[in-house]
């Protein structure tokens, strides 16, 4: 019990420090499909679409919505702010850090080595990014870490280990679907991989896997009822077969042969993204004694590379769940030999955080602060005077999610007929409504006008638009329309 308390306190301090560092850096909510997750969470909270929340252009989310289910009550209670959307990933990161240390205690009892495993996890690019990412990935990382710990606990005969493994696999299914496959494979093959005598094998995990998969299957059936064809067309066709065959949106037109011959790039990419612990882990693996259970950590990483090597996207988020196991392997089988493992790991973590912080500053966008400041101010005015909100001329960023809206973002060139249809469906004659307009040409005139000009001359309005809030930034670019305005308009009688 004392080690649990010490590990929990250390994880709390470490994650709090990283949260403070990340909060001081420019926002990255516009990167790595985070706007999609924000929009889906808002859709759950505002429209009560719990089974299949919608995102940009009113399209269904292509991932299981566990992170949205957990985040929706929080953002509804505390407001649609950046920190409220990050709260669930931060809690997942705290538990991941804790179970990384618990996993390390299965191989070494020294506090210095155990704490070093957490520092090495935080001090990598993939580990750092997985902490506060508003995506399903932090939950998948937590499920994978908890699952590896429970697999080892089952092999040591610990009570409740099977129940914990069942929960871990269930969370993995509902967090990111088929991405939990490496954990399932390790659960099935762990005794054979570790060369444990047959008489010492735990019971087959078949019933655990079946029970853990039931909630995911129930969700699949519910999505079929709500949106017929969605599981086959999107979850199976697009997310799995499309990635492997090169025909999906993530495949970028690559053929199956290109995917096959490009498998070697994934381990290289993984080693580079997890420096320096990847080097430590390789050195540790070369010196592992026979029948050392730490080989399961290495195989968990290898299974990730084997399973997702056939994916066309090969993005970094697929490799995040393997980082805690890699850090434990490096700490307990290599860094343990250092004279002072904890000070060395702390210095290494601090150096890597400084480098990653500098990179965040270097690659940040100047318009992120103006956009989020505009969202906060506009949200206050909209809440003070509730009315329908028309968004036009924006550019698929996280603005709509921070405004707490779930409607369509008319970011592409559209027509007056489309907006008149929205007006007829949302605003009664003589009633007022809000307009959030960017400078991106989107009103469908020839030549294309800025949205603010097109909306201002709309014949269905009673008088001109009263623009009361404006934020300008740099020139128009990807995801930034150049300027944002909040206006109040009234429909003609």
CSV table of C-alpha atoms in Angstrom, one decimal:
chain,number,residue,atom,x,y,z
A,1,UNK,CA,0.0,0.0,0.0
A,2,UNK,CA,2.9,2.4,0.7
A,3,UNK,CA,4.3,1.9,-2.8
A,4,UNK,CA,0.9,2.6,-4.3
A,5,UNK,CA,0.6,5.9,-2.4
A,6,UNK,CA,4.2,6.9,-3.3
A,7,UNK,CA,3.6,6.1,-7.0
A,8,UNK,CA,0.3,7.9,-7.1
A,9,UNK,CA,1.8,11.0,-5.5
A,10,UNK,CA,4.8,11.0,-7.9
A,11,UNK,CA,2.5,10.5,-10.9
A,12,UNK,CA,0.3,13.4,-9.7
A,13,UNK,CA,3.3,15.7,-9.3
A,14,UNK,CA,4.8,14.7,-12.7
A,15,UNK,CA,1.6,15.0,-14.7
A,16,UNK,CA,0.8,18.4,-13.0
A,17,UNK,CA,4.3,19.7,-14.0
A,18,UNK,CA,3.8,18.5,-17.6
A,19,UNK,CA,0.3,20.0,-17.6
A,20,UNK,CA,1.7,23.4,-16.5
A,21,UNK,CA,4.4,23.3,-19.1
A,22,UNK,CA,2.0,22.3,-21.9
A,23,UNK,CA,-0.5,25.0,-20.9
A,24,UNK,CA,2.2,27.6,-21.1
A,25,UNK,CA,3.0,26.6,-24.7
A,26,UNK,CA,0.9,27.6,-27.7
A,27,UNK,CA,-2.2,25.6,-28.2
A,28,UNK,CA,-2.2,22.6,-30.6
A,29,UNK,CA,-5.9,21.9,-30.6
A,30,UNK,CA,-6.0,22.3,-34.3
A,31,UNK,CA,-3.6,19.4,-35.0
A,32,UNK,CA,-4.0,15.7,-35.4
A,33,UNK,CA,-7.7,15.6,-36.0
A,34,UNK,CA,-8.4,17.0,-32.5
A,35,UNK,CA,-11.2,19.3,-33.9
A,36,UNK,CA,-13.1,16.2,-34.9
A,37,UNK,CA,-13.0,14.9,-31.4
A,38,UNK,CA,-14.1,18.3,-30.0
A,39,UNK,CA,-17.0,18.5,-32.4
A,40,UNK,CA,-18.1,14.9,-31.6
A,41,UNK,CA,-18.0,15.7,-27.8
A,42,UNK,CA,-20.1,18.8,-28.4
A,43,UNK,CA,-22.5,16.8,-30.5
A,44,UNK,CA,-23.0,14.3,-27.6
A,45,UNK,CA,-23.5,17.1,-25.1
A,46,UNK,CA,-25.8,19.4,-27.3
A,47,UNK,CA,-27.7,17.0,-29.5
A,48,UNK,CA,-27.7,13.9,-27.2
A,49,UNK,CA,-26.3,11.8,-30.1
A,50,UNK,CA,-24.5,9.3,-27.8
A,51,UNK,CA,-24.4,6.3,-30.1
A,52,UNK,CA,-23.0,7.9,-33.2
A,53,UNK,CA,-21.9,11.5,-32.7
A,54,UNK,CA,-21.3,13.7,-35.7
A,55,UNK,CA,-18.4,15.9,-36.7
A,56,UNK,CA,-17.5,18.2,-39.5
A,57,UNK,CA,-20.2,18.5,-42.2
A,58,UNK,CA,-22.5,16.5,-40.1
A,59,UNK,CA,-20.7,13.3,-40.8
A,60,UNK,CA,-20.6,10.4,-38.2
A,61,UNK,CA,-17.5,9.9,-36.2
A,62,UNK,CA,-15.4,7.0,-37.6
A,63,UNK,CA,-14.1,5.9,-34.1
A,64,UNK,CA,-15.8,4.4,-31.1
A,65,UNK,CA,-17.0,7.4,-28.9
A,66,UNK,CA,-15.7,6.5,-25.4
A,67,UNK,CA,-13.6,9.7,-25.1
A,68,UNK,CA,-16.7,11.7,-26.1
A,69,UNK,CA,-18.9,9.9,-23.7
A,70,UNK,CA,-16.5,10.7,-20.8
A,71,UNK,CA,-15.9,14.3,-21.9
A,72,UNK,CA,-19.4,15.4,-22.7
A,73,UNK,CA,-20.6,15.7,-19.1
A,74,UNK,CA,-17.4,17.6,-18.1
A,75,UNK,CA,-17.6,20.2,-20.9
A,76,UNK,CA,-21.3,20.6,-20.3
A,77,UNK,CA,-20.7,21.3,-16.6
A,78,UNK,CA,-17.6,23.5,-16.9
A,79,UNK,CA,-18.0,25.0,-20.3
A,80,UNK,CA,-16.7,24.3,-23.8
A,81,UNK,CA,-13.2,25.4,-23.1
A,82,UNK,CA,-9.9,24.0,-24.1
A,83,UNK,CA,-9.0,22.7,-20.6
A,84,UNK,CA,-12.4,21.0,-20.1
A,85,UNK,CA,-11.8,19.0,-23.3
A,86,UNK,CA,-8.4,18.1,-22.1
A,87,UNK,CA,-9.5,16.9,-18.7
A,88,UNK,CA,-10.3,13.3,-19.7
A,89,UNK,CA,-6.9,12.8,-21.5
A,90,UNK,CA,-5.1,14.3,-18.5
A,91,UNK,CA,-6.8,11.8,-16.1
A,92,UNK,CA,-6.0,9.0,-18.5
A,93,UNK,CA,-2.3,10.2,-18.5
A,94,UNK,CA,-2.3,10.3,-14.7
A,95,UNK,CA,-3.4,6.7,-14.5
A,96,UNK,CA,-1.1,5.6,-17.3
A,97,UNK,CA,1.9,7.1,-15.4
A,98,UNK,CA,0.8,5.3,-12.3
A,99,UNK,CA,0.4,1.9,-14.0
A,100,UNK,CA,3.7,2.4,-15.8
A,101,UNK,CA,5.4,2.6,-12.4
A,102,UNK,CA,3.3,-0.4,-11.1
A,103,UNK,CA,4.4,-2.3,-14.2
A,104,UNK,CA,8.0,-1.4,-13.4
A,105,UNK,CA,7.6,-2.6,-9.8
A,106,UNK,CA,7.0,-6.1,-11.2
A,107,UNK,CA,10.6,-6.1,-12.4
A,108,UNK,CA,12.3,-3.9,-9.8
A,109,UNK,CA,11.4,-2.6,-6.3
A,110,UNK,CA,13.7,0.3,-6.2
A,111,UNK,CA,11.9,3.7,-6.2
A,112,UNK,CA,14.8,5.2,-8.2
A,113,UNK,CA,14.3,2.8,-11.0
A,114,UNK,CA,10.5,2.8,-10.9
A,115,UNK,CA,10.3,6.6,-11.0
A,116,UNK,CA,12.9,6.5,-13.8
A,117,UNK,CA,10.4,4.5,-15.9
A,118,UNK,CA,7.8,7.2,-15.6
A,119,UNK,CA,10.4,10.0,-16.4
A,120,UNK,CA,11.5,8.1,-19.5
A,121,UNK,CA,7.9,7.7,-20.6
A,122,UNK,CA,7.2,11.4,-20.3
A,123,UNK,CA,10.6,12.3,-21.8
A,124,UNK,CA,9.8,11.0,-25.3
A,125,UNK,CA,8.0,12.7,-28.1
A,126,UNK,CA,5.3,10.0,-28.3
A,127,UNK,CA,4.9,9.8,-24.6
A,128,UNK,CA,4.7,13.6,-24.1
A,129,UNK,CA,2.1,13.9,-27.0
A,130,UNK,CA,-0.1,11.1,-25.6
A,131,UNK,CA,-0.6,13.0,-22.3
A,132,UNK,CA,-2.9,15.8,-23.3
A,133,UNK,CA,-4.0,14.9,-26.8
A,134,UNK,CA,-7.8,15.5,-27.3
A,135,UNK,CA,-8.2,12.2,-29.1
A,136,UNK,CA,-9.0,8.6,-28.2
A,137,UNK,CA,-5.3,7.7,-28.0
A,138,UNK,CA,-4.7,8.6,-24.3
A,139,UNK,CA,-7.5,6.1,-23.4
A,140,UNK,CA,-5.9,3.5,-25.6
A,141,UNK,CA,-2.5,4.1,-24.0
A,142,UNK,CA,-4.1,3.7,-20.6
A,143,UNK,CA,-5.9,0.5,-21.6
A,144,UNK,CA,-2.7,-1.0,-23.1
A,145,UNK,CA,-0.6,-0.2,-20.1
A,146,UNK,CA,-3.2,-1.5,-17.7
A,147,UNK,CA,-3.6,-4.6,-19.9
A,148,UNK,CA,0.1,-5.4,-19.9
A,149,UNK,CA,0.2,-5.0,-16.1
A,150,UNK,CA,-2.8,-7.3,-15.7
A,151,UNK,CA,-1.3,-10.0,-18.0
A,152,UNK,CA,1.9,-10.2,-15.9
A,153,UNK,CA,-0.3,-10.1,-12.7
A,154,UNK,CA,-2.3,-13.1,-14.0
A,155,UNK,CA,0.9,-15.0,-14.6
A,156,UNK,CA,1.9,-14.3,-11.0
A,157,UNK,CA,-1.5,-15.4,-9.6
A,158,UNK,CA,-2.7,-12.1,-8.4
A,159,UNK,CA,-6.3,-11.7,-7.5
A,160,UNK,CA,-8.6,-9.5,-9.6
A,161,UNK,CA,-6.0,-9.6,-12.4
A,162,UNK,CA,-8.5,-11.2,-14.8
A,163,UNK,CA,-11.1,-8.6,-14.1
A,164,UNK,CA,-8.6,-5.8,-14.7
A,165,UNK,CA,-7.6,-7.4,-18.0
A,166,UNK,CA,-11.2,-7.6,-19.0
A,167,UNK,CA,-11.7,-3.9,-18.2
A,168,UNK,CA,-8.5,-2.9,-20.1
A,169,UNK,CA,-9.6,-4.8,-23.3
A,170,UNK,CA,-13.1,-3.4,-23.0
A,171,UNK,CA,-11.8,0.2,-22.7
A,172,UNK,CA,-9.4,-0.4,-25.6
A,173,UNK,CA,-12.3,-1.6,-27.8
A,174,UNK,CA,-14.5,1.4,-27.0
A,175,UNK,CA,-11.5,3.8,-27.3
A,176,UNK,CA,-10.2,2.9,-30.7
A,177,UNK,CA,-11.6,-0.4,-31.9
A,178,UNK,CA,-9.3,-2.8,-33.7
A,179,UNK,CA,-6.2,-0.9,-32.3
A,180,UNK,CA,-6.6,-3.0,-29.1
A,181,UNK,CA,-5.5,-6.1,-31.1
A,182,UNK,CA,-1.8,-6.2,-30.0
A,183,UNK,CA,-3.0,-6.4,-26.3
A,184,UNK,CA,-5.4,-9.3,-27.2
A,185,UNK,CA,-2.6,-11.1,-29.0
A,186,UNK,CA,-0.2,-10.7,-26.0
A,187,UNK,CA,-2.9,-11.9,-23.6
A,188,UNK,CA,-3.2,-15.1,-25.6
A,189,UNK,CA,0.5,-15.8,-26.3
A,190,UNK,CA,2.1,-14.4,-23.1
A,191,UNK,CA,2.9,-17.8,-21.4
A,192,UNK,CA,4.3,-19.3,-24.6
A,193,UNK,CA,6.4,-16.2,-25.4
A,194,UNK,CA,7.8,-16.1,-21.8
A,195,UNK,CA,8.5,-19.9,-22.0
A,196,UNK,CA,6.6,-20.5,-18.8
A,197,UNK,CA,6.1,-24.2,-18.0
A,198,UNK,CA,2.7,-25.5,-19.1
A,199,UNK,CA,1.8,-26.4,-15.5
A,200,UNK,CA,2.2,-22.7,-14.5
A,201,UNK,CA,0.1,-21.2,-17.2
A,202,UNK,CA,-2.9,-19.2,-16.1
A,203,UNK,CA,-6.3,-20.0,-17.3
A,204,UNK,CA,-7.1,-19.3,-20.9
A,205,UNK,CA,-8.1,-15.6,-21.5
A,206,UNK,CA,-10.7,-16.6,-24.1
A,207,UNK,CA,-13.7,-15.8,-21.8
A,208,UNK,CA,-12.0,-12.5,-20.7
A,209,UNK,CA,-11.7,-11.4,-24.3
A,210,UNK,CA,-15.3,-12.5,-25.1
A,211,UNK,CA,-16.8,-10.6,-22.1
A,212,UNK,CA,-14.6,-7.5,-22.9
A,213,UNK,CA,-15.8,-7.5,-26.5
A,214,UNK,CA,-19.5,-7.5,-25.7
A,215,UNK,CA,-19.9,-3.7,-25.1
A,216,UNK,CA,-18.2,-3.0,-28.4
A,217,UNK,CA,-20.4,-5.4,-30.2
A,218,UNK,CA,-23.5,-3.9,-28.6
A,219,UNK,CA,-22.3,-0.5,-29.8
A,220,UNK,CA,-21.8,-1.9,-33.3
A,221,UNK,CA,-25.4,-3.2,-33.3
A,222,UNK,CA,-26.7,0.2,-32.1
A,223,UNK,CA,-24.8,2.1,-34.8
A,224,UNK,CA,-26.3,-0.3,-37.4
A,225,UNK,CA,-29.7,0.6,-36.1
A,226,UNK,CA,-29.0,4.3,-36.1
A,227,UNK,CA,-27.0,4.5,-39.3
A,228,UNK,CA,-27.6,1.3,-41.5
A,229,UNK,CA,-24.4,0.2,-43.2
A,230,UNK,CA,-22.1,2.3,-41.0
A,231,UNK,CA,-20.2,-0.7,-39.4
A,232,UNK,CA,-19.6,-2.4,-42.7
A,233,UNK,CA,-18.8,0.7,-44.8
A,234,UNK,CA,-16.8,2.8,-42.3
A,235,UNK,CA,-15.5,0.7,-39.5
A,236,UNK,CA,-14.7,-2.3,-41.6
A,237,UNK,CA,-14.4,-1.0,-45.1
A,238,UNK,CA,-12.8,2.4,-44.6
A,239,UNK,CA,-10.9,2.1,-41.2
A,240,UNK,CA,-9.5,-1.5,-41.7
A,241,UNK,CA,-9.7,-2.8,-45.3
A,242,UNK,CA,-9.3,0.7,-46.8
A,243,UNK,CA,-6.0,1.2,-44.9
A,244,UNK,CA,-4.6,-2.2,-45.8
A,245,UNK,CA,-5.6,-2.1,-49.5
A,246,UNK,CA,-4.7,1.5,-50.2
A,247,UNK,CA,-8.2,2.4,-51.2
A,248,UNK,CA,-9.3,4.3,-48.0
A,249,UNK,CA,-9.0,8.0,-47.3
A,250,UNK,CA,-6.0,7.5,-45.1
A,251,UNK,CA,-4.1,5.5,-47.7
A,252,UNK,CA,-3.3,8.5,-49.9
A,253,UNK,CA,-3.6,6.4,-53.1
A,254,UNK,CA,-0.9,3.9,-52.2
A,255,UNK,CA,-1.1,0.4,-53.6
A,256,UNK,CA,-0.9,-2.7,-51.4
A,257,UNK,CA,2.6,-3.4,-52.8
A,258,UNK,CA,3.7,0.0,-51.6
A,259,UNK,CA,2.3,-0.6,-48.2
A,260,UNK,CA,4.0,-4.0,-48.0
A,261,UNK,CA,7.4,-2.8,-49.1
A,262,UNK,CA,7.1,0.2,-46.8
A,263,UNK,CA,6.8,-1.8,-43.6
A,264,UNK,CA,10.4,-1.3,-42.8
A,265,UNK,CA,9.7,2.4,-42.3
A,266,UNK,CA,7.5,1.8,-39.3
A,267,UNK,CA,10.2,0.5,-36.9
A,268,UNK,CA,12.6,3.2,-38.1
A,269,UNK,CA,10.0,5.8,-37.4
A,270,UNK,CA,9.2,4.3,-34.0
A,271,UNK,CA,12.9,4.3,-33.0
A,272,UNK,CA,13.3,7.9,-34.0
A,273,UNK,CA,10.1,9.0,-32.2
A,274,UNK,CA,11.0,7.3,-29.0
A,275,UNK,CA,14.6,8.4,-28.7
A,276,UNK,CA,16.5,7.9,-26.4
A,277,UNK,CA,14.6,5.1,-24.7
A,278,UNK,CA,14.4,3.0,-27.9
A,279,UNK,CA,18.2,2.7,-27.9
A,280,UNK,CA,18.2,1.8,-24.2
A,281,UNK,CA,15.5,-0.8,-24.8
A,282,UNK,CA,17.4,-2.4,-27.7
A,283,UNK,CA,20.5,-2.7,-25.6
A,284,UNK,CA,18.5,-4.2,-22.8
A,285,UNK,CA,16.7,-6.7,-25.1
A,286,UNK,CA,20.1,-7.9,-26.3
A,287,UNK,CA,21.1,-8.8,-22.7
A,288,UNK,CA,17.8,-10.3,-21.5
A,289,UNK,CA,18.4,-13.7,-19.8
A,290,UNK,CA,16.4,-16.7,-20.7
A,291,UNK,CA,12.9,-16.9,-19.3
A,292,UNK,CA,12.9,-13.3,-18.2
A,293,UNK,CA,9.3,-12.0,-18.2
A,294,UNK,CA,10.6,-8.6,-19.4
A,295,UNK,CA,10.6,-10.2,-22.8
A,296,UNK,CA,6.8,-9.6,-22.8
A,297,UNK,CA,7.4,-5.9,-22.9
A,298,UNK,CA,9.6,-6.2,-25.9
A,299,UNK,CA,7.0,-8.4,-27.6
A,300,UNK,CA,4.2,-6.0,-26.9
A,301,UNK,CA,6.2,-3.3,-28.8
A,302,UNK,CA,6.9,-5.8,-31.6
A,303,UNK,CA,3.2,-6.7,-31.9
A,304,UNK,CA,2.3,-3.1,-32.4
A,305,UNK,CA,4.8,-2.8,-35.2
A,306,UNK,CA,3.6,-6.0,-36.8
A,307,UNK,CA,-0.1,-5.3,-36.6
A,308,UNK,CA,0.1,-1.6,-37.7
A,309,UNK,CA,2.8,-2.1,-40.2
A,310,UNK,CA,0.1,-3.0,-42.7
A,311,UNK,CA,-1.8,0.3,-42.1
A,312,UNK,CA,-1.5,2.9,-44.8
A,313,UNK,CA,-1.3,5.9,-42.5
A,314,UNK,CA,1.5,4.8,-40.2
A,315,UNK,CA,0.9,7.9,-38.1
A,316,UNK,CA,2.6,8.3,-34.7
A,317,UNK,CA,-0.6,7.9,-32.7
A,318,UNK,CA,-0.7,4.2,-33.6
A,319,UNK,CA,2.6,3.7,-31.8
A,320,UNK,CA,1.7,5.6,-28.6
A,321,UNK,CA,0.4,2.6,-26.6
A,322,UNK,CA,3.8,0.8,-26.9
A,323,UNK,CA,5.8,3.6,-25.2
A,324,UNK,CA,5.0,2.8,-21.5
A,325,UNK,CA,6.1,-0.8,-22.0
A,326,UNK,CA,9.2,0.3,-23.8
A,327,UNK,CA,10.1,2.8,-21.0
A,328,UNK,CA,9.7,0.1,-18.4
A,329,UNK,CA,12.0,-2.3,-20.3
A,330,UNK,CA,14.6,0.4,-20.7
A,331,UNK,CA,14.5,1.5,-17.0
A,332,UNK,CA,14.4,-2.0,-15.4
A,333,UNK,CA,16.8,-3.8,-17.7
A,334,UNK,CA,19.3,-1.1,-18.7
A,335,UNK,CA,19.1,2.1,-16.7
A,336,UNK,CA,19.1,0.1,-13.5
A,337,UNK,CA,22.8,-0.4,-14.1
A,338,UNK,CA,23.5,3.3,-14.0
A,339,UNK,CA,25.1,4.7,-10.9
A,340,UNK,CA,22.3,7.2,-10.3
A,341,UNK,CA,19.3,6.2,-12.5
A,342,UNK,CA,16.8,8.7,-11.1
A,343,UNK,CA,19.0,11.9,-11.4
A,344,UNK,CA,20.1,10.8,-14.9
A,345,UNK,CA,16.5,10.0,-16.0
A,346,UNK,CA,15.3,13.3,-14.5
A,347,UNK,CA,18.0,15.3,-16.4
A,348,UNK,CA,17.2,13.4,-19.6
A,349,UNK,CA,13.4,14.1,-19.2
A,350,UNK,CA,14.0,17.8,-18.5
A,351,UNK,CA,16.3,18.1,-21.6
A,352,UNK,CA,13.7,16.3,-23.8
A,353,UNK,CA,10.9,18.5,-22.5
A,354,UNK,CA,12.9,21.6,-23.2
A,355,UNK,CA,13.6,20.4,-26.8
A,356,UNK,CA,10.0,19.5,-27.4
A,357,UNK,CA,8.8,22.8,-25.8
A,358,UNK,CA,11.2,24.7,-28.1
A,359,UNK,CA,9.8,22.8,-31.1
A,360,UNK,CA,6.2,23.6,-30.1
A,361,UNK,CA,7.2,27.3,-29.9
A,362,UNK,CA,8.9,27.1,-33.3
A,363,UNK,CA,6.1,25.4,-35.1
A,364,UNK,CA,3.2,27.1,-33.4
A,365,UNK,CA,0.6,29.1,-35.3
A,366,UNK,CA,0.2,32.8,-34.5
A,367,UNK,CA,-3.6,32.6,-34.9
A,368,UNK,CA,-4.3,30.0,-32.2
A,369,UNK,CA,-4.5,32.5,-29.4
A,370,UNK,CA,-6.7,34.9,-31.3
A,371,UNK,CA,-9.0,32.1,-32.4
A,372,UNK,CA,-9.4,30.7,-28.8
A,373,UNK,CA,-9.8,34.2,-27.4
A,374,UNK,CA,-12.5,34.9,-29.9
A,375,UNK,CA,-14.3,31.6,-29.1
A,376,UNK,CA,-14.4,32.4,-25.4
A,377,UNK,CA,-15.7,36.0,-25.9
A,378,UNK,CA,-18.2,34.9,-28.5
A,379,UNK,CA,-19.4,32.0,-26.4
A,380,UNK,CA,-20.2,34.4,-23.5
A,381,UNK,CA,-22.3,36.6,-25.7
A,382,UNK,CA,-24.1,33.7,-27.3
A,383,UNK,CA,-24.9,32.2,-23.9
A,384,UNK,CA,-26.1,35.6,-22.6
A,385,UNK,CA,-28.6,35.9,-25.6
A,386,UNK,CA,-29.4,32.4,-26.9
A,387,UNK,CA,-30.3,32.2,-30.5
A,388,UNK,CA,-29.4,30.0,-33.6
A,389,UNK,CA,-25.8,30.5,-34.8
A,390,UNK,CA,-24.8,30.5,-38.5
A,391,UNK,CA,-21.1,29.7,-39.1
A,392,UNK,CA,-19.8,30.6,-42.5
A,393,UNK,CA,-16.3,31.3,-44.0
A,394,UNK,CA,-14.4,29.4,-41.3
A,395,UNK,CA,-11.9,26.6,-42.1
A,396,UNK,CA,-12.4,23.2,-40.2
A,397,UNK,CA,-10.6,24.3,-37.1
A,398,UNK,CA,-11.6,23.8,-33.5
A,399,UNK,CA,-13.6,27.1,-33.3
A,400,UNK,CA,-17.0,25.5,-33.6
A,401,UNK,CA,-16.2,22.9,-30.9
A,402,UNK,CA,-15.1,25.7,-28.4
A,403,UNK,CA,-18.3,27.6,-29.2
A,404,UNK,CA,-20.3,24.6,-28.1
A,405,UNK,CA,-22.0,24.2,-31.5
A,406,UNK,CA,-22.8,21.0,-33.4
A,407,UNK,CA,-24.1,22.5,-36.6
A,408,UNK,CA,-22.5,22.6,-40.0
A,409,UNK,CA,-19.4,24.8,-40.5
A,410,UNK,CA,-20.0,26.4,-43.9
A,411,UNK,CA,-16.3,26.7,-44.7
A,412,UNK,CA,-16.5,25.8,-48.4
A,413,UNK,CA,-18.0,28.0,-51.2
A,414,UNK,CA,-21.7,27.5,-50.8
A,415,UNK,CA,-24.7,29.3,-52.2
A,416,UNK,CA,-27.5,31.6,-51.0
A,417,UNK,CA,-29.9,28.8,-51.5
A,418,UNK,CA,-28.1,26.7,-48.9
A,419,UNK,CA,-28.1,29.5,-46.4
A,420,UNK,CA,-31.7,30.3,-47.0
A,421,UNK,CA,-32.6,26.7,-46.3
A,422,UNK,CA,-30.7,27.0,-43.0
A,423,UNK,CA,-32.6,30.2,-42.3
A,424,UNK,CA,-36.0,28.5,-43.0
A,425,UNK,CA,-35.1,25.6,-40.8
A,426,UNK,CA,-33.6,27.5,-37.9
A,427,UNK,CA,-35.0,31.0,-37.6
A,428,UNK,CA,-38.6,32.2,-37.5
A,429,UNK,CA,-39.5,35.4,-39.5
A,430,UNK,CA,-38.7,38.5,-37.4
A,431,UNK,CA,-36.4,36.6,-35.0
A,432,UNK,CA,-32.7,37.3,-34.5
A,433,UNK,CA,-29.7,35.0,-34.9
A,434,UNK,CA,-26.0,35.0,-34.5
A,435,UNK,CA,-23.5,35.0,-37.4
A,436,UNK,CA,-19.9,33.8,-36.9
A,437,UNK,CA,-18.1,34.7,-40.1
A,438,UNK,CA,-14.5,34.3,-41.3
A,439,UNK,CA,-12.8,36.0,-44.2
A,440,UNK,CA,-12.5,32.9,-46.3
A,441,UNK,CA,-14.6,33.2,-49.5
A,442,UNK,CA,-17.6,31.1,-48.9
A,443,UNK,CA,-20.9,32.8,-50.0
A,444,UNK,CA,-21.0,31.5,-53.5
A,445,UNK,CA,-21.0,34.8,-55.5
A,446,UNK,CA,-19.1,35.2,-58.7
A,447,UNK,CA,-16.4,36.2,-58.2
A,448,UNK,CA,-16.3,34.7,-54.7
A,449,UNK,CA,-16.8,37.2,-51.9
A,450,UNK,CA,-15.6,37.1,-48.3
A,451,UNK,CA,-18.3,35.6,-46.1
A,452,UNK,CA,-18.6,38.8,-44.1
A,453,UNK,CA,-19.4,40.8,-47.3
A,454,UNK,CA,-21.8,38.2,-48.6
A,455,UNK,CA,-23.7,37.8,-45.4
A,456,UNK,CA,-23.9,41.5,-44.9
A,457,UNK,CA,-25.7,42.1,-48.2
A,458,UNK,CA,-28.1,39.1,-47.8
A,459,UNK,CA,-31.5,40.2,-48.9
A,460,UNK,CA,-33.3,38.1,-46.3
A,461,UNK,CA,-32.0,40.2,-43.4
A,462,UNK,CA,-33.9,43.1,-41.8
A,463,UNK,CA,-31.2,45.7,-42.0
A,464,UNK,CA,-27.4,45.3,-41.9
A,465,UNK,CA,-25.6,42.8,-39.7
A,466,UNK,CA,-24.4,44.4,-36.4
A,467,UNK,CA,-20.8,43.2,-36.0
A,468,UNK,CA,-19.9,43.4,-32.3
A,469,UNK,CA,-16.7,41.3,-32.0
A,470,UNK,CA,-13.8,41.0,-34.4
A,471,UNK,CA,-10.4,39.2,-34.2
A,472,UNK,CA,-7.8,39.5,-36.9
A,473,UNK,CA,-4.6,37.5,-37.3
A,474,UNK,CA,-2.1,36.7,-40.0
A,475,UNK,CA,-2.8,36.1,-43.6
A,476,UNK,CA,-5.3,33.4,-44.5
A,477,UNK,CA,-3.8,29.9,-44.4
A,478,UNK,CA,-4.8,26.3,-43.7
A,479,UNK,CA,-7.4,26.2,-40.9
A,480,UNK,CA,-7.3,30.0,-40.4
A,481,UNK,CA,-9.7,32.2,-42.4
A,482,UNK,CA,-7.7,35.4,-41.8
A,483,UNK,CA,-10.2,37.0,-39.4
A,484,UNK,CA,-13.3,36.1,-37.4
A,485,UNK,CA,-16.3,38.2,-36.6
A,486,UNK,CA,-19.4,37.8,-34.5
A,487,UNK,CA,-22.5,39.6,-35.6
A,488,UNK,CA,-26.2,39.8,-34.8
A,489,UNK,CA,-28.8,39.8,-37.6
A,490,UNK,CA,-32.5,39.7,-37.8
A,491,UNK,CA,-34.6,37.9,-40.4
A,492,UNK,CA,-37.2,39.8,-42.4
A,493,UNK,CA,-40.9,39.5,-41.4
